[in-house]
């Protein structure tokens, strides 16, 4: 399932602290890049009078971007990287792919290597359907495990370059710079929706 913005209103903040609206009439595969990356998420939410419960996370694998959104409004976007197989949808443990679909956050916790970890509910029901279908079609070995423990996290200390250089280094998780995961972490909650697509 793809996340569409039709029409899409992006709020960009000016140095005066006021905002302007920019109207996009294409979906998220448009040519825009980082949105409001120079502004704190806290400031943006205050300015828009949004609560964290209004938000969801949308991830575009082809754009290497994570978006914090409210309905069709992009509040802020962040650069990200993925599993070492960044193209395919995750079908089994060890394939290095980042799963695609709609997920829910099941837990969040500090992580000793990657700053913070936002754990989502892969595998969910649709993940199991895709996994079984891939086995039936011979796309993966019949004894394959589906995997788990997939989430959104930071990078090892001093490794922000992996994000800047789009180095897909994880086993299937979404990875951000530590300052970015630290910022997002304050505004996520158990049950929050995460949508990931190509």
PDB file of C-alpha atoms in Angstrom:
ATOM      1  CA  UNK A   1       0.000   0.000   0.000  1.00  0.00           C
ATOM      2  CA  UNK A   2       1.323   3.421  -0.933  1.00  0.00           C
ATOM      3  CA  UNK A   3       0.800   6.631   0.965  1.00  0.00           C
ATOM      4  CA  UNK A   4      -0.545   9.355  -1.315  1.00  0.00           C
ATOM      5  CA  UNK A   5      -0.632  13.083  -0.796  1.00  0.00           C
ATOM      6  CA  UNK A   6      -3.368  14.448  -3.090  1.00  0.00           C
ATOM      7  CA  UNK A   7      -3.259  17.413  -2.786  1.00  0.00           C
ATOM      8  CA  UNK A   8      -0.328  17.713  -0.445  1.00  0.00           C
ATOM      9  CA  UNK A   9       0.234  20.711   1.790  1.00  0.00           C
ATOM     10  CA  UNK A  10       3.729  21.062   3.204  1.00  0.00           C
ATOM     11  CA  UNK A  11       4.367  23.595   5.942  1.00  0.00           C
ATOM     12  CA  UNK A  12       7.711  25.350   5.682  1.00  0.00           C
ATOM     13  CA  UNK A  13       8.820  27.715   8.385  1.00  0.00           C
ATOM     14  CA  UNK A  14      10.538  31.002   7.704  1.00  0.00           C
ATOM     15  CA  UNK A  15      13.217  32.555   9.878  1.00  0.00           C
ATOM     16  CA  UNK A  16      10.554  34.789  11.447  1.00  0.00           C
ATOM     17  CA  UNK A  17       8.903  31.687  12.902  1.00  0.00           C
ATOM     18  CA  UNK A  18       5.881  32.079  10.619  1.00  0.00           C
ATOM     19  CA  UNK A  19       4.967  29.491   8.059  1.00  0.00           C
ATOM     20  CA  UNK A  20       3.945  29.309   4.463  1.00  0.00           C
ATOM     21  CA  UNK A  21       1.999  26.624   2.661  1.00  0.00           C
ATOM     22  CA  UNK A  22       3.311  24.931  -0.453  1.00  0.00           C
ATOM     23  CA  UNK A  23       0.843  22.953  -2.559  1.00  0.00           C
ATOM     24  CA  UNK A  24       2.054  19.746  -4.184  1.00  0.00           C
ATOM     25  CA  UNK A  25      -0.299  17.859  -6.514  1.00  0.00           C
ATOM     26  CA  UNK A  26       1.702  14.657  -6.824  1.00  0.00           C
ATOM     27  CA  UNK A  27       2.251  11.721  -4.525  1.00  0.00           C
ATOM     28  CA  UNK A  28       5.188  11.196  -2.201  1.00  0.00           C
ATOM     29  CA  UNK A  29       7.390  10.151  -5.156  1.00  0.00           C
ATOM     30  CA  UNK A  30       7.565  13.839  -6.095  1.00  0.00           C
ATOM     31  CA  UNK A  31      10.927  15.526  -6.347  1.00  0.00           C
ATOM     32  CA  UNK A  32      10.857  17.171  -2.919  1.00  0.00           C
ATOM     33  CA  UNK A  33      13.551  16.217  -0.460  1.00  0.00           C
ATOM     34  CA  UNK A  34      13.968  17.176   3.191  1.00  0.00           C
ATOM     35  CA  UNK A  35      11.067  19.141   4.645  1.00  0.00           C
ATOM     36  CA  UNK A  36      11.609  21.380   7.701  1.00  0.00           C
ATOM     37  CA  UNK A  37      14.790  19.467   8.592  1.00  0.00           C
ATOM     38  CA  UNK A  38      16.372  22.599  10.072  1.00  0.00           C
ATOM     39  CA  UNK A  39      13.564  23.073  12.599  1.00  0.00           C
ATOM     40  CA  UNK A  40      12.888  21.153  15.794  1.00  0.00           C
ATOM     41  CA  UNK A  41       9.937  18.782  15.689  1.00  0.00           C
ATOM     42  CA  UNK A  42       8.759  20.222  19.006  1.00  0.00           C
ATOM     43  CA  UNK A  43       8.650  23.752  17.546  1.00  0.00           C
ATOM     44  CA  UNK A  44       6.825  22.561  14.438  1.00  0.00           C
ATOM     45  CA  UNK A  45       4.180  20.699  16.439  1.00  0.00           C
ATOM     46  CA  UNK A  46       3.666  23.695  18.733  1.00  0.00           C
ATOM     47  CA  UNK A  47       3.325  26.042  15.749  1.00  0.00           C
ATOM     48  CA  UNK A  48       0.781  23.749  14.093  1.00  0.00           C
ATOM     49  CA  UNK A  49      -1.006  23.038  17.402  1.00  0.00           C
ATOM     50  CA  UNK A  50      -0.618  19.293  16.883  1.00  0.00           C
ATOM     51  CA  UNK A  51      -0.455  16.577  19.518  1.00  0.00           C
ATOM     52  CA  UNK A  52       1.755  13.524  19.130  1.00  0.00           C
ATOM     53  CA  UNK A  53      -1.387  11.376  18.937  1.00  0.00           C
ATOM     54  CA  UNK A  54      -2.233  13.208  15.674  1.00  0.00           C
ATOM     55  CA  UNK A  55       0.915  11.879  14.003  1.00  0.00           C
ATOM     56  CA  UNK A  56       2.057   8.860  12.064  1.00  0.00           C
ATOM     57  CA  UNK A  57       5.343   7.890  10.429  1.00  0.00           C
ATOM     58  CA  UNK A  58       5.670   7.239   6.705  1.00  0.00           C
ATOM     59  CA  UNK A  59       8.881   5.856   5.174  1.00  0.00           C
ATOM     60  CA  UNK A  60       9.793   5.966   1.476  1.00  0.00           C
ATOM     61  CA  UNK A  61      12.497   3.424   0.660  1.00  0.00           C
ATOM     62  CA  UNK A  62      13.109   4.871  -2.810  1.00  0.00           C
ATOM     63  CA  UNK A  63      13.516   8.405  -1.426  1.00  0.00           C
ATOM     64  CA  UNK A  64      15.555   7.374   1.653  1.00  0.00           C
ATOM     65  CA  UNK A  65      13.242   9.554   3.736  1.00  0.00           C
ATOM     66  CA  UNK A  66      11.169   9.178   6.892  1.00  0.00           C
ATOM     67  CA  UNK A  67       8.222  11.569   7.187  1.00  0.00           C
ATOM     68  CA  UNK A  68       6.375  12.618  10.319  1.00  0.00           C
ATOM     69  CA  UNK A  69       2.877  13.366   9.022  1.00  0.00           C
ATOM     70  CA  UNK A  70      -0.571  14.411  10.139  1.00  0.00           C
ATOM     71  CA  UNK A  71      -3.074  13.159   7.563  1.00  0.00           C
ATOM     72  CA  UNK A  72      -1.710  14.599   4.280  1.00  0.00           C
ATOM     73  CA  UNK A  73       0.483  17.200   5.969  1.00  0.00           C
ATOM     74  CA  UNK A  74       4.217  16.560   6.128  1.00  0.00           C
ATOM     75  CA  UNK A  75       5.410  18.067   9.394  1.00  0.00           C
ATOM     76  CA  UNK A  76       9.069  17.095   8.991  1.00  0.00           C
ATOM     77  CA  UNK A  77      11.225  14.602   7.104  1.00  0.00           C
ATOM     78  CA  UNK A  78      14.521  12.912   7.947  1.00  0.00           C
ATOM     79  CA  UNK A  79      17.192  11.083   5.913  1.00  0.00           C
ATOM     80  CA  UNK A  80      17.297   7.319   6.563  1.00  0.00           C
ATOM     81  CA  UNK A  81      18.883   4.085   5.360  1.00  0.00           C
ATOM     82  CA  UNK A  82      17.656   0.499   5.368  1.00  0.00           C
ATOM     83  CA  UNK A  83      18.636  -3.144   5.323  1.00  0.00           C
ATOM     84  CA  UNK A  84      21.496  -4.164   3.035  1.00  0.00           C
ATOM     85  CA  UNK A  85      18.851  -5.347   0.533  1.00  0.00           C
ATOM     86  CA  UNK A  86      17.094  -1.995   0.269  1.00  0.00           C
ATOM     87  CA  UNK A  87      15.002  -2.854  -2.797  1.00  0.00           C
ATOM     88  CA  UNK A  88      12.951  -5.916  -1.846  1.00  0.00           C
ATOM     89  CA  UNK A  89      10.141  -6.360   0.646  1.00  0.00           C
ATOM     90  CA  UNK A  90      11.090  -8.509   3.639  1.00  0.00           C
ATOM     91  CA  UNK A  91       9.940 -12.113   3.203  1.00  0.00           C
ATOM     92  CA  UNK A  92      12.196 -14.028   5.583  1.00  0.00           C
ATOM     93  CA  UNK A  93      14.840 -13.766   8.266  1.00  0.00           C
ATOM     94  CA  UNK A  94      18.281 -12.985   6.877  1.00  0.00           C
ATOM     95  CA  UNK A  95      17.183 -11.487   3.545  1.00  0.00           C
ATOM     96  CA  UNK A  96      18.421  -8.022   4.604  1.00  0.00           C
ATOM     97  CA  UNK A  97      15.221  -6.412   3.335  1.00  0.00           C
ATOM     98  CA  UNK A  98      13.168  -3.773   5.130  1.00  0.00           C
ATOM     99  CA  UNK A  99       9.500  -4.806   5.420  1.00  0.00           C
ATOM    100  CA  UNK A 100       6.822  -2.897   3.524  1.00  0.00           C
ATOM    101  CA  UNK A 101       3.290  -2.311   4.735  1.00  0.00           C
ATOM    102  CA  UNK A 102       1.434  -0.734   7.617  1.00  0.00           C
ATOM    103  CA  UNK A 103       2.694  -1.506  11.101  1.00  0.00           C
ATOM    104  CA  UNK A 104       2.113  -0.347  14.671  1.00  0.00           C
ATOM    105  CA  UNK A 105       4.713   0.544  17.288  1.00  0.00           C
ATOM    106  CA  UNK A 106       4.816  -2.149  19.965  1.00  0.00           C
ATOM    107  CA  UNK A 107       7.574  -0.741  22.216  1.00  0.00           C
ATOM    108  CA  UNK A 108      10.327   1.896  22.466  1.00  0.00           C
ATOM    109  CA  UNK A 109      13.490   1.718  24.528  1.00  0.00           C
ATOM    110  CA  UNK A 110      17.040   3.093  24.808  1.00  0.00           C
ATOM    111  CA  UNK A 111      19.591   1.005  22.909  1.00  0.00           C
ATOM    112  CA  UNK A 112      23.210   0.635  23.978  1.00  0.00           C
ATOM    113  CA  UNK A 113      24.575   0.638  20.408  1.00  0.00           C
ATOM    114  CA  UNK A 114      22.045   2.668  18.371  1.00  0.00           C
ATOM    115  CA  UNK A 115      20.798   5.316  20.833  1.00  0.00           C
ATOM    116  CA  UNK A 116      17.075   4.442  20.721  1.00  0.00           C
ATOM    117  CA  UNK A 117      14.981   1.596  19.308  1.00  0.00           C
ATOM    118  CA  UNK A 118      11.375   1.935  18.121  1.00  0.00           C
ATOM    119  CA  UNK A 119      10.116  -1.622  17.712  1.00  0.00           C
ATOM    120  CA  UNK A 120       7.176  -2.219  15.379  1.00  0.00           C
ATOM    121  CA  UNK A 121       4.952  -5.233  14.885  1.00  0.00           C
ATOM    122  CA  UNK A 122       6.706  -7.035  12.046  1.00  0.00           C
ATOM    123  CA  UNK A 123       5.652  -9.736  11.380  1.00  0.00           C
ATOM    124  CA  UNK A 124       2.004  -8.775  11.338  1.00  0.00           C
ATOM    125  CA  UNK A 125      -0.841 -10.658   9.642  1.00  0.00           C
ATOM    126  CA  UNK A 126      -0.021  -9.354   6.145  1.00  0.00           C
ATOM    127  CA  UNK A 127       3.679 -10.172   6.657  1.00  0.00           C
ATOM    128  CA  UNK A 128       2.708 -13.794   7.370  1.00  0.00           C
ATOM    129  CA  UNK A 129       0.526 -13.910   4.233  1.00  0.00           C
ATOM    130  CA  UNK A 130       3.447 -12.694   2.085  1.00  0.00           C
ATOM    131  CA  UNK A 131       5.864 -15.107   3.806  1.00  0.00           C
ATOM    132  CA  UNK A 132       3.631 -18.158   3.229  1.00  0.00           C
ATOM    133  CA  UNK A 133       2.941 -17.134  -0.380  1.00  0.00           C
ATOM    134  CA  UNK A 134       6.680 -16.781  -1.070  1.00  0.00           C
ATOM    135  CA  UNK A 135       7.251 -20.299   0.308  1.00  0.00           C
ATOM    136  CA  UNK A 136       4.410 -21.725  -1.777  1.00  0.00           C
ATOM    137  CA  UNK A 137       5.785 -20.075  -4.934  1.00  0.00           C
ATOM    138  CA  UNK A 138       9.328 -21.276  -4.223  1.00  0.00           C
ATOM    139  CA  UNK A 139      10.650 -17.724  -3.843  1.00  0.00           C
ATOM    140  CA  UNK A 140      12.150 -18.601  -0.442  1.00  0.00           C
ATOM    141  CA  UNK A 141      13.150 -21.959   1.095  1.00  0.00           C
ATOM    142  CA  UNK A 142      10.284 -23.828   2.779  1.00  0.00           C
ATOM    143  CA  UNK A 143      12.234 -23.990   6.046  1.00  0.00           C
ATOM    144  CA  UNK A 144      12.725 -20.184   6.162  1.00  0.00           C
ATOM    145  CA  UNK A 145      11.865 -18.302   9.333  1.00  0.00           C
ATOM    146  CA  UNK A 146       9.959 -15.020   8.953  1.00  0.00           C
ATOM    147  CA  UNK A 147      12.239 -13.070  11.306  1.00  0.00           C
ATOM    148  CA  UNK A 148      11.360 -10.286  13.720  1.00  0.00           C
ATOM    149  CA  UNK A 149      12.808  -7.588  15.987  1.00  0.00           C
ATOM    150  CA  UNK A 150      12.511  -5.003  13.205  1.00  0.00           C
ATOM    151  CA  UNK A 151      12.321  -1.327  14.070  1.00  0.00           C
ATOM    152  CA  UNK A 152      13.631   2.198  13.665  1.00  0.00           C
ATOM    153  CA  UNK A 153      16.915   3.090  15.373  1.00  0.00           C
ATOM    154  CA  UNK A 154      20.035   5.225  15.302  1.00  0.00           C
ATOM    155  CA  UNK A 155      23.596   4.401  14.251  1.00  0.00           C
ATOM    156  CA  UNK A 156      26.708   3.399  16.194  1.00  0.00           C
ATOM    157  CA  UNK A 157      28.332   6.511  17.735  1.00  0.00           C
ATOM    158  CA  UNK A 158      30.285   8.451  15.110  1.00  0.00           C
ATOM    159  CA  UNK A 159      28.562   6.723  12.174  1.00  0.00           C
ATOM    160  CA  UNK A 160      26.264   9.473  10.875  1.00  0.00           C
ATOM    161  CA  UNK A 161      28.189   9.221   7.590  1.00  0.00           C
ATOM    162  CA  UNK A 162      26.270   5.980   6.898  1.00  0.00           C
ATOM    163  CA  UNK A 163      23.103   8.052   6.593  1.00  0.00           C
ATOM    164  CA  UNK A 164      24.758  10.867   4.609  1.00  0.00           C
ATOM    165  CA  UNK A 165      26.245   8.352   2.156  1.00  0.00           C
ATOM    166  CA  UNK A 166      23.078   6.193   1.962  1.00  0.00           C
ATOM    167  CA  UNK A 167      24.911   3.095   3.190  1.00  0.00           C
ATOM    168  CA  UNK A 168      22.248   0.434   3.770  1.00  0.00           C
ATOM    169  CA  UNK A 169      23.902  -1.332   6.686  1.00  0.00           C
ATOM    170  CA  UNK A 170      21.111  -2.831   8.822  1.00  0.00           C
ATOM    171  CA  UNK A 171      19.608  -6.326   8.703  1.00  0.00           C
ATOM    172  CA  UNK A 172      16.211  -4.845   7.815  1.00  0.00           C
ATOM    173  CA  UNK A 173      15.609  -1.959  10.205  1.00  0.00           C
ATOM    174  CA  UNK A 174      15.222   1.718   9.319  1.00  0.00           C
ATOM    175  CA  UNK A 175      18.201   3.742  10.593  1.00  0.00           C
ATOM    176  CA  UNK A 176      18.532   7.492  11.251  1.00  0.00           C
ATOM    177  CA  UNK A 177      21.229   9.750  12.660  1.00  0.00           C
ATOM    178  CA  UNK A 178      21.237   9.567  16.464  1.00  0.00           C
ATOM    179  CA  UNK A 179      20.164  13.199  16.891  1.00  0.00           C
ATOM    180  CA  UNK A 180      17.173  12.455  14.662  1.00  0.00           C
ATOM    181  CA  UNK A 181      16.077   9.258  16.420  1.00  0.00           C
ATOM    182  CA  UNK A 182      16.479  11.096  19.740  1.00  0.00           C
ATOM    183  CA  UNK A 183      14.124  13.819  18.497  1.00  0.00           C
ATOM    184  CA  UNK A 184      11.507  11.472  17.034  1.00  0.00           C
ATOM    185  CA  UNK A 185      11.606   9.208  20.089  1.00  0.00           C
ATOM    186  CA  UNK A 186       9.969  11.903  22.244  1.00  0.00           C
ATOM    187  CA  UNK A 187       6.895  11.974  20.009  1.00  0.00           C
ATOM    188  CA  UNK A 188       6.203   8.315  19.239  1.00  0.00           C
ATOM    189  CA  UNK A 189       3.918   6.063  21.248  1.00  0.00           C
ATOM    190  CA  UNK A 190       2.794   2.446  21.439  1.00  0.00           C
ATOM    191  CA  UNK A 191       0.141   1.893  18.770  1.00  0.00           C
ATOM    192  CA  UNK A 192       1.398   4.695  16.500  1.00  0.00           C
ATOM    193  CA  UNK A 193       1.092   3.812  12.810  1.00  0.00           C
ATOM    194  CA  UNK A 194       4.175   3.352  10.633  1.00  0.00           C
ATOM    195  CA  UNK A 195       3.793   2.928   6.889  1.00  0.00           C
ATOM    196  CA  UNK A 196       6.744   1.759   4.787  1.00  0.00           C
ATOM    197  CA  UNK A 197       6.680   1.534   1.001  1.00  0.00           C
ATOM    198  CA  UNK A 198       9.030   1.500  -1.965  1.00  0.00           C
TER     199      UNK A 198
END
